[in-house]
mmCIF file of C-alpha atoms in Angstrom:
data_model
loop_
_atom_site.group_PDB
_atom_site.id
_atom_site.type_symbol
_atom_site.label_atom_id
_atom_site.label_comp_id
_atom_site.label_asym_id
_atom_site.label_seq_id
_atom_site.Cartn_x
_atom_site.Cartn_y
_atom_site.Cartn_z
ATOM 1 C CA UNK A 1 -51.259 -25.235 18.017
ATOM 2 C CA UNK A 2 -48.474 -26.036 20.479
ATOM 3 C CA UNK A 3 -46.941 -28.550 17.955
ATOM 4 C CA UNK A 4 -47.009 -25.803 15.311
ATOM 5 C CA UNK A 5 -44.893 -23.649 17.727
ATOM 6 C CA UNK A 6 -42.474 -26.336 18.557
ATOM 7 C CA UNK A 7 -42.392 -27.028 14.636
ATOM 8 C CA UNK A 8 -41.294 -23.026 13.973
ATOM 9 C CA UNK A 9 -38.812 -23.416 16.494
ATOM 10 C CA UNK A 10 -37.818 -25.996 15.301
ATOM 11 C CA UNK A 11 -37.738 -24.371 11.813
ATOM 12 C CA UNK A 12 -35.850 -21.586 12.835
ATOM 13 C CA UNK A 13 -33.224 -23.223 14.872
ATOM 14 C CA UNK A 14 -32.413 -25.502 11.149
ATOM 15 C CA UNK A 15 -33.315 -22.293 8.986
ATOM 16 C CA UNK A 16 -31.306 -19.464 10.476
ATOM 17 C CA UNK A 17 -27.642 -21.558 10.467
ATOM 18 C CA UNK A 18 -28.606 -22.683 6.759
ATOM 19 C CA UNK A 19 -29.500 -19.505 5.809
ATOM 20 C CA UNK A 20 -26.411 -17.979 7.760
ATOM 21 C CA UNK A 21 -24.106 -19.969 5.921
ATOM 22 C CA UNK A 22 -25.017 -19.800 2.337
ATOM 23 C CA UNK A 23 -25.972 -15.732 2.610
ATOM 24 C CA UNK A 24 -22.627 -15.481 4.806
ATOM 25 C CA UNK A 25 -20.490 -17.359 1.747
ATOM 26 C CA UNK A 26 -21.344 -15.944 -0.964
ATOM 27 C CA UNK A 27 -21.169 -12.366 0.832
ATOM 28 C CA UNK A 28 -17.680 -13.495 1.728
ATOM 29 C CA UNK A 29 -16.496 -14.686 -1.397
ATOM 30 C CA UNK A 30 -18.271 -11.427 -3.129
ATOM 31 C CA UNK A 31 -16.449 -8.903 -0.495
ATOM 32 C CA UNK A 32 -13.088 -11.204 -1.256
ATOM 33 C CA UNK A 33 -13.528 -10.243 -4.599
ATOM 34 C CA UNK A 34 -13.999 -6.512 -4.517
ATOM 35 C CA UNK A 35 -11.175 -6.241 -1.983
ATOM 36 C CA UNK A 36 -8.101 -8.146 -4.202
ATOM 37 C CA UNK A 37 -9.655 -6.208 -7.215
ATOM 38 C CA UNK A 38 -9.539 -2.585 -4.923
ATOM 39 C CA UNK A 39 -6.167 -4.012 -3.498
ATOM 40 C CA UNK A 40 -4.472 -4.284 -6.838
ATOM 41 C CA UNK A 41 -5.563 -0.764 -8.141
ATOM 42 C CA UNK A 42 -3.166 0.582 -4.868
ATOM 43 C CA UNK A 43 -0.351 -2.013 -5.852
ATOM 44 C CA UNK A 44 1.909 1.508 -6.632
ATOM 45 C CA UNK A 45 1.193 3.314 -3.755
ATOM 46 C CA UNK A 46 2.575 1.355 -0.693
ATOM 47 C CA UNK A 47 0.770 1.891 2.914
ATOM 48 C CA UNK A 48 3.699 1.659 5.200
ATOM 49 C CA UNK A 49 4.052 1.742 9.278
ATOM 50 C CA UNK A 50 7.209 3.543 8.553
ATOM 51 C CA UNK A 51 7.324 7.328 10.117
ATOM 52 C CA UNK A 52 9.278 8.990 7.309
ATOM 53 C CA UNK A 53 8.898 8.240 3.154
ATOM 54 C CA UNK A 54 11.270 5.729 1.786
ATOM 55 C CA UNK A 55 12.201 7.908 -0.722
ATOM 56 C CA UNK A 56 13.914 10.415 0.769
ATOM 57 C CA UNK A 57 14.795 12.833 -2.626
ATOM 58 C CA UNK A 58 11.458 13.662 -2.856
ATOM 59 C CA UNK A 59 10.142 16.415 -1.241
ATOM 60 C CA UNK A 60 6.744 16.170 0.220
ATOM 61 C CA UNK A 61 4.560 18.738 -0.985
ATOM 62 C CA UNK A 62 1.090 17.659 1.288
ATOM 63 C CA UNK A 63 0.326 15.965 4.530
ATOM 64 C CA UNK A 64 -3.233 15.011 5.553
ATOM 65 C CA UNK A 65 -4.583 12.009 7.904
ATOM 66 C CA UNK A 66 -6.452 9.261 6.491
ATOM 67 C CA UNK A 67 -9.090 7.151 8.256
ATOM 68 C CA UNK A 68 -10.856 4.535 6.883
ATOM 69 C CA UNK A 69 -13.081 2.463 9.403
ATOM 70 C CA UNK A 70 -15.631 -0.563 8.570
ATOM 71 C CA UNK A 71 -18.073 -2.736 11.260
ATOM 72 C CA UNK A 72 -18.636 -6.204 9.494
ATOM 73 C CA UNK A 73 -19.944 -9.326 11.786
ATOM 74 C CA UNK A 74 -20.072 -12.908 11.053
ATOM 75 C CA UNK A 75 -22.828 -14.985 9.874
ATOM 76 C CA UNK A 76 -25.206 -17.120 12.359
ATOM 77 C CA UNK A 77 -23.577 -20.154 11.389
ATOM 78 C CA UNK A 78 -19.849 -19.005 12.586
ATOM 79 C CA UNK A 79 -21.254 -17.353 15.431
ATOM 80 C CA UNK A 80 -22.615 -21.117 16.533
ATOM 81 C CA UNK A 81 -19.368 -22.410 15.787
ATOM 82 C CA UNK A 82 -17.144 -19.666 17.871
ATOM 83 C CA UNK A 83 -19.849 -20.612 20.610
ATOM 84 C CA UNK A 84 -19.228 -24.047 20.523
ATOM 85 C CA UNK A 85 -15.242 -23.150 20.409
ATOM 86 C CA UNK A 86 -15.668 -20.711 23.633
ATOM 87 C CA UNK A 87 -16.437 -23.851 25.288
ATOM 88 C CA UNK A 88 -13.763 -26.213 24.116
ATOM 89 C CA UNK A 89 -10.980 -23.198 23.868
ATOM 90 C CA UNK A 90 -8.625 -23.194 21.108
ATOM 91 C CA UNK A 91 -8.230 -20.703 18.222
ATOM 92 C CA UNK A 92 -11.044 -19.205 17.195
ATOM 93 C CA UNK A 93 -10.719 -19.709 12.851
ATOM 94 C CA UNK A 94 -14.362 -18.921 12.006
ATOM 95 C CA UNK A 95 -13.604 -15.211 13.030
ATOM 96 C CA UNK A 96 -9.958 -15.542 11.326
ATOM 97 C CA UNK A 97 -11.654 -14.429 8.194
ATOM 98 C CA UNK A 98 -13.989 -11.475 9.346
ATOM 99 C CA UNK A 99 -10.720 -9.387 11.011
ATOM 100 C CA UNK A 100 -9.295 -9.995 8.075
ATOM 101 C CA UNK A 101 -12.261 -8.569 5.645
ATOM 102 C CA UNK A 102 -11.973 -6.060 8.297
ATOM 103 C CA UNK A 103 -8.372 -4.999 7.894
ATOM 104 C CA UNK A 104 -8.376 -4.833 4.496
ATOM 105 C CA UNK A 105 -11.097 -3.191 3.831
ATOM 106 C CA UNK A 106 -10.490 -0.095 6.907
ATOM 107 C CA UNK A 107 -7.144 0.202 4.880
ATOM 108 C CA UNK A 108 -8.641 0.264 1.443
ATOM 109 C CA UNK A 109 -11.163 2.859 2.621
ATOM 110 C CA UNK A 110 -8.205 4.667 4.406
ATOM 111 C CA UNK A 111 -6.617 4.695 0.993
ATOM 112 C CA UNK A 112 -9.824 5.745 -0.693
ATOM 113 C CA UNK A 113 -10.581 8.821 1.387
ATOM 114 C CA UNK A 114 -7.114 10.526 0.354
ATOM 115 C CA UNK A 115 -7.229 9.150 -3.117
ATOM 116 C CA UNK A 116 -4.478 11.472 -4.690
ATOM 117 C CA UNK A 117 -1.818 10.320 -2.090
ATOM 118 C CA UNK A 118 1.452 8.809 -2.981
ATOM 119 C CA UNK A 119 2.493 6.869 -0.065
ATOM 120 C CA UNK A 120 0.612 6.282 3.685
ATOM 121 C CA UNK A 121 2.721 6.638 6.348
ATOM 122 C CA UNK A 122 2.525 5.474 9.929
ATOM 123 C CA UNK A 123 -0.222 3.225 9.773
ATOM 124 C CA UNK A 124 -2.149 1.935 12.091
ATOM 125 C CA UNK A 125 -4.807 -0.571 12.553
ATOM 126 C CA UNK A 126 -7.313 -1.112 15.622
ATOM 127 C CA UNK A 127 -10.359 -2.950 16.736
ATOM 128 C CA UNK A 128 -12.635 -2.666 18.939
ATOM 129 C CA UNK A 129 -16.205 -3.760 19.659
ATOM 130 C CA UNK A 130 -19.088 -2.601 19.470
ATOM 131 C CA UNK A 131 -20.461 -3.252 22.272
ATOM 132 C CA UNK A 132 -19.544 -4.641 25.087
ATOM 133 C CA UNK A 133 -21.063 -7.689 27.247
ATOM 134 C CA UNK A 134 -23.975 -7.616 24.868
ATOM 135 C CA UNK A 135 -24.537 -11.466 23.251
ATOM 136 C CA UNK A 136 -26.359 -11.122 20.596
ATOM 137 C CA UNK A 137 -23.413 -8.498 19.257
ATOM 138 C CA UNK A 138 -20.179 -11.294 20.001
ATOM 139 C CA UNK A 139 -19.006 -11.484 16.504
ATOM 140 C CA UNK A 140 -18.973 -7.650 15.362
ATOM 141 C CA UNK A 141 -15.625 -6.277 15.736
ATOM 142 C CA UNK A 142 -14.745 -2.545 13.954
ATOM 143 C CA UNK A 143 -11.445 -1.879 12.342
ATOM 144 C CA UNK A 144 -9.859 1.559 12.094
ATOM 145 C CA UNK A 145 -6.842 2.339 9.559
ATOM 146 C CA UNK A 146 -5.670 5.323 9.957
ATOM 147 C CA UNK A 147 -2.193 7.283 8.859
ATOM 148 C CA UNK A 148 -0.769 9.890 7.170
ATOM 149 C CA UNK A 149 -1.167 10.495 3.336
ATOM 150 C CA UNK A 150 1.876 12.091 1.850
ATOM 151 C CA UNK A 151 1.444 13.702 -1.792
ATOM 152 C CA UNK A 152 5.213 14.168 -3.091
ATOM 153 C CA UNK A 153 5.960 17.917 -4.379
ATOM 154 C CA UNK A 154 6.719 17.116 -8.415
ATOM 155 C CA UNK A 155 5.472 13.871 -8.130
ATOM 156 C CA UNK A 156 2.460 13.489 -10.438
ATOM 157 C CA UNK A 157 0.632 10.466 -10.421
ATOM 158 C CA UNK A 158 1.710 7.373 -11.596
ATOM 159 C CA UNK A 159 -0.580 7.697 -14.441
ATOM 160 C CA UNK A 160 -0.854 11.153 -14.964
ATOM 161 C CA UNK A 161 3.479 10.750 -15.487
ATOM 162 C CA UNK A 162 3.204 7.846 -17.719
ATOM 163 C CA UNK A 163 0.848 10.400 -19.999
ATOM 164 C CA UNK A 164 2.846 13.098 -19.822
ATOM 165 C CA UNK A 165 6.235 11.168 -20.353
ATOM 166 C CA UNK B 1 -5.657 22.486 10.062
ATOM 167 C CA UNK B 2 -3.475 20.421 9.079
ATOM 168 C CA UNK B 3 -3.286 16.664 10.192
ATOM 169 C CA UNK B 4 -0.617 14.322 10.537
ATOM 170 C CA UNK B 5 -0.113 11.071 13.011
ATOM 171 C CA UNK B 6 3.524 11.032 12.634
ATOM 172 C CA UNK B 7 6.068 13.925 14.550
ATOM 173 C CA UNK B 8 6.447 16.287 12.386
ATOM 174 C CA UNK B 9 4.294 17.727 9.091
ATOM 175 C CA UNK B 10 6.432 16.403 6.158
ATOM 176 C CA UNK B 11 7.890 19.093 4.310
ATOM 177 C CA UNK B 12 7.147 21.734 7.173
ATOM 178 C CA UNK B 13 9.114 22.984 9.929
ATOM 179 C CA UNK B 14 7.713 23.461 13.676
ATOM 180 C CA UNK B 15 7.993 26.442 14.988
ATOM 181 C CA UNK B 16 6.166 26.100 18.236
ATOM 182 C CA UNK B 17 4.189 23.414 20.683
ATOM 183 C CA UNK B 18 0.776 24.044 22.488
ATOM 184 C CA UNK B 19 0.728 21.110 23.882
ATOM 185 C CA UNK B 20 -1.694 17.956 24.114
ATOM 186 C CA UNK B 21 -5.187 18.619 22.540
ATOM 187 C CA UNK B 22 -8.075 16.541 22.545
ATOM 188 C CA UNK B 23 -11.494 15.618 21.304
ATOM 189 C CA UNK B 24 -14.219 12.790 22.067
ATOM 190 C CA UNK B 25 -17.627 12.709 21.055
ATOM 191 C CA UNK B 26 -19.735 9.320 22.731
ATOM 192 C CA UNK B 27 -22.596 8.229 20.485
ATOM 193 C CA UNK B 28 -24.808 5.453 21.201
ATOM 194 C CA UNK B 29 -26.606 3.641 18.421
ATOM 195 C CA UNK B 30 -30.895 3.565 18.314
ATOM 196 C CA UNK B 31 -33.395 0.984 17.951
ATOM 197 C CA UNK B 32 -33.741 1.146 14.750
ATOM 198 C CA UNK B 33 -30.064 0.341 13.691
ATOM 199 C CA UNK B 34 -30.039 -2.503 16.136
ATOM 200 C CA UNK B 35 -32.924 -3.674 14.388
ATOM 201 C CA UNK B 36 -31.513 -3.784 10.790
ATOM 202 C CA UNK B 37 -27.837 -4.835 12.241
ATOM 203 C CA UNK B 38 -29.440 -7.788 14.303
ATOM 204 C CA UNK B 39 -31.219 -9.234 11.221
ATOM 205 C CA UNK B 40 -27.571 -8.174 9.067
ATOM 206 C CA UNK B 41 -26.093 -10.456 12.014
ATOM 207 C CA UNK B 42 -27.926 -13.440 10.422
ATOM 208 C CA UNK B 43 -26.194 -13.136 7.310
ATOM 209 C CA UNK B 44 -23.316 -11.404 8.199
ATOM 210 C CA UNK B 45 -21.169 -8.681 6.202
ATOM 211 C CA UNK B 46 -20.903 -5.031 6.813
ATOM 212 C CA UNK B 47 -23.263 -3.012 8.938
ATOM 213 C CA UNK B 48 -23.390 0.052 7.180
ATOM 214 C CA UNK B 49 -25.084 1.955 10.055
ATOM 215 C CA UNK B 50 -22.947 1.197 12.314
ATOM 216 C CA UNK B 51 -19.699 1.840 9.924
ATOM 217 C CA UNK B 52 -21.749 5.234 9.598
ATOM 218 C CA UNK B 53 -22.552 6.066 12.926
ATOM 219 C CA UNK B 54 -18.490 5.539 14.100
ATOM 220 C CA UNK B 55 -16.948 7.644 11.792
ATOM 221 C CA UNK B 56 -19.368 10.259 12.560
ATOM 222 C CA UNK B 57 -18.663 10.294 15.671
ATOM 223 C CA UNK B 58 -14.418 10.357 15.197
ATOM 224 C CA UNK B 59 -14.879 13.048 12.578
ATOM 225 C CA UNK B 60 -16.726 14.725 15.176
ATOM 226 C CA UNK B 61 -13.839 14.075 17.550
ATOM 227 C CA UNK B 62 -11.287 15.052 15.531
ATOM 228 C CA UNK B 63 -12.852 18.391 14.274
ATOM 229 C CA UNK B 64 -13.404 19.326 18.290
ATOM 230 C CA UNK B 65 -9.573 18.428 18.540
ATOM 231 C CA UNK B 66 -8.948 20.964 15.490
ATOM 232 C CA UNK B 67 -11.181 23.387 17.418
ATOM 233 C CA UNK B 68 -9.103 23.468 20.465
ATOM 234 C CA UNK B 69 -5.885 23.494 18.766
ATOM 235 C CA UNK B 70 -7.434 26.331 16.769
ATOM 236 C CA UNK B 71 -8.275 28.019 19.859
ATOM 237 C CA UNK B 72 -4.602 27.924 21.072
ATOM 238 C CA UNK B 73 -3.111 29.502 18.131
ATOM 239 C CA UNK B 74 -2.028 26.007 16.283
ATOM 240 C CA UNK B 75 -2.605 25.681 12.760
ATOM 241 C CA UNK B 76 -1.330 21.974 12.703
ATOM 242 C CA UNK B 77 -1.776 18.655 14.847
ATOM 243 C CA UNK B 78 0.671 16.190 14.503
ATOM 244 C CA UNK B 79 0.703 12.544 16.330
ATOM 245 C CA UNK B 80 -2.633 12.219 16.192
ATOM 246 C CA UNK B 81 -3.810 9.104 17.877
ATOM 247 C CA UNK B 82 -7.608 7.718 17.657
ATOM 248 C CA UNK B 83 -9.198 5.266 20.016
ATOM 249 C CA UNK B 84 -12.243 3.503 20.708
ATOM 250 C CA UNK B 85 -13.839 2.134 23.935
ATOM 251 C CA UNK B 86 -17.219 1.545 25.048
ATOM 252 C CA UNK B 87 -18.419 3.479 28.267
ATOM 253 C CA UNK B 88 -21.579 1.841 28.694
ATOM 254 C CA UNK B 89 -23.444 -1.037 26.748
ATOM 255 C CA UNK B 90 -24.095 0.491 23.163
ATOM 256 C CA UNK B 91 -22.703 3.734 23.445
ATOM 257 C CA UNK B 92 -19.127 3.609 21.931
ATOM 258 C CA UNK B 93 -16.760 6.856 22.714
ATOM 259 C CA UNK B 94 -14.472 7.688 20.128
ATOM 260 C CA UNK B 95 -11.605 9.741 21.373
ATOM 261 C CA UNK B 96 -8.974 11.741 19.339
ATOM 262 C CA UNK B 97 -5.991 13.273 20.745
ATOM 263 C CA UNK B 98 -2.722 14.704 19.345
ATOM 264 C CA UNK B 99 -0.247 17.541 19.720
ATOM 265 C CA UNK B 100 -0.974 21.314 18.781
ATOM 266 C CA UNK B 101 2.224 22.793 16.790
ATOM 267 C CA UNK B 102 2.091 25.637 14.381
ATOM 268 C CA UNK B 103 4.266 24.793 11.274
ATOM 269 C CA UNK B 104 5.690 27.150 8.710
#
């Protein structure tokens, strides 16, 4: 009996890392995927941290805030690795990639709550964590984008323009 | 209401301040989210009821903000800033504050 414990221990410790990293990859490389294919729909509408539009003939018919927010965490296996790196010090690269998901994707979903917009003005990013102190939460951050979606008075959209014209 | 986070409302004039209004709203999470978001922390990715539960929360933040600028007369908030801390462990407060104008 007790050597069948040890052995599921055992078990889990090998299973859960192995199982964290292939799940964790391939819903990495799938969420890469969506967001360049999401990021290049937006290619014509720029998301600036500028406070006014850069094109200033235009007259701005509509103002609204945009948020767009996400929570992703890492996998098991990157969480082992940042562990081991909190002990050594040094930068931290297996999280490099989930504030990055995170970014992009609060900012797409900023985008894609104010759809119609033609530019996004003032924007601004922040994380935060969850929760605080708590271990088994290190490694789930939450990104906010948030700014303000100008739609320009005669300006139709992009594609609605290239129709009419 | 309108909402802005920059000085002004683009394409509007101010007419007059109110002054600083705010809104917060503190949420904590429940057992059965942790639940789903501690296996989800095995395999990583999103955790959709967390994502779910925060912007909750800051819409309920901001539309308490857009209530009290109401109240004063406003029918615009411009510089509207959001943030995030965590009062206690699991409970995050989301807090929205920003500058009551009316607007033309």
């Amino acid at each position: 009996m007790e050597l069948f414990v040890v052995l599921l221990n055992l078990a889990a410790i090998i299973a859960l890392p192995v199982l964290g990293f292939v799940c964790g990859s391939v819903a990495e490389s799938r969420h890469y995927r969506s967001i360049r294919e999401r990021e290049s729909r937006w290619l014509d509408k720029p998301a600036l941290t500028c406070r006014t539009p850069l094109d200033d003939s235009r007259t701005v018919a509509r103002a609204e805030m945009a948020v767009g927010s996400v929570v992703v965490s890492v996998d098991y296996f990157k969480r082992i690795l940042a562990q081991l790196r909190l002990f050594f010090g040094g930068e931290l690269g297996a999280y490099a990639s989930l504030v990055d998901r995170g970014k992009r994707e609060a900012i797409l979903r900023m985008r894609e709550a104010c759809p119609n917009a033609d530019a996004y003005l003032n924007v601004r990013l922040q994380t935060s964590s969850l929760s605080r102190g708590e271990r088994q939460m290190l490694g789930s951050v939450e990104v906010v984008a948030y700014g303000t979606a100008v739609t320009y008075a005669h300006g139709l959209h992009p594609e609605e323009a290239r129709e009419d014209g | 209401m309108l909402l802005t986070n920059l000085e002004s409302v683009p394409g509007r004039r101010i007419v007059s301040h109110f002054g600083l209004v705010q809104g917060s709203s503190i949420r904590a999470k429940h057992v059965g989210r942790d639940l789903m978001a501690g296996l989800k922390n095995i395999v990583g990715g999103e955790l959709k009821g967390y994502t779910e539960l925060l912007s909750e929360s800051r819409q309920q933040a901001i539309d308490r903000m857009a209530a009290q600028a109401e109240e004063l007369g406003a029918n615009a908030v411009v510089n509207v800033r959001l943030s995030t801390s965590s009062v206690a462990q699991g409970a995050a407060e989301i807090l929205a504050y920003g500058t009551a104008v009316s607007v033309e």
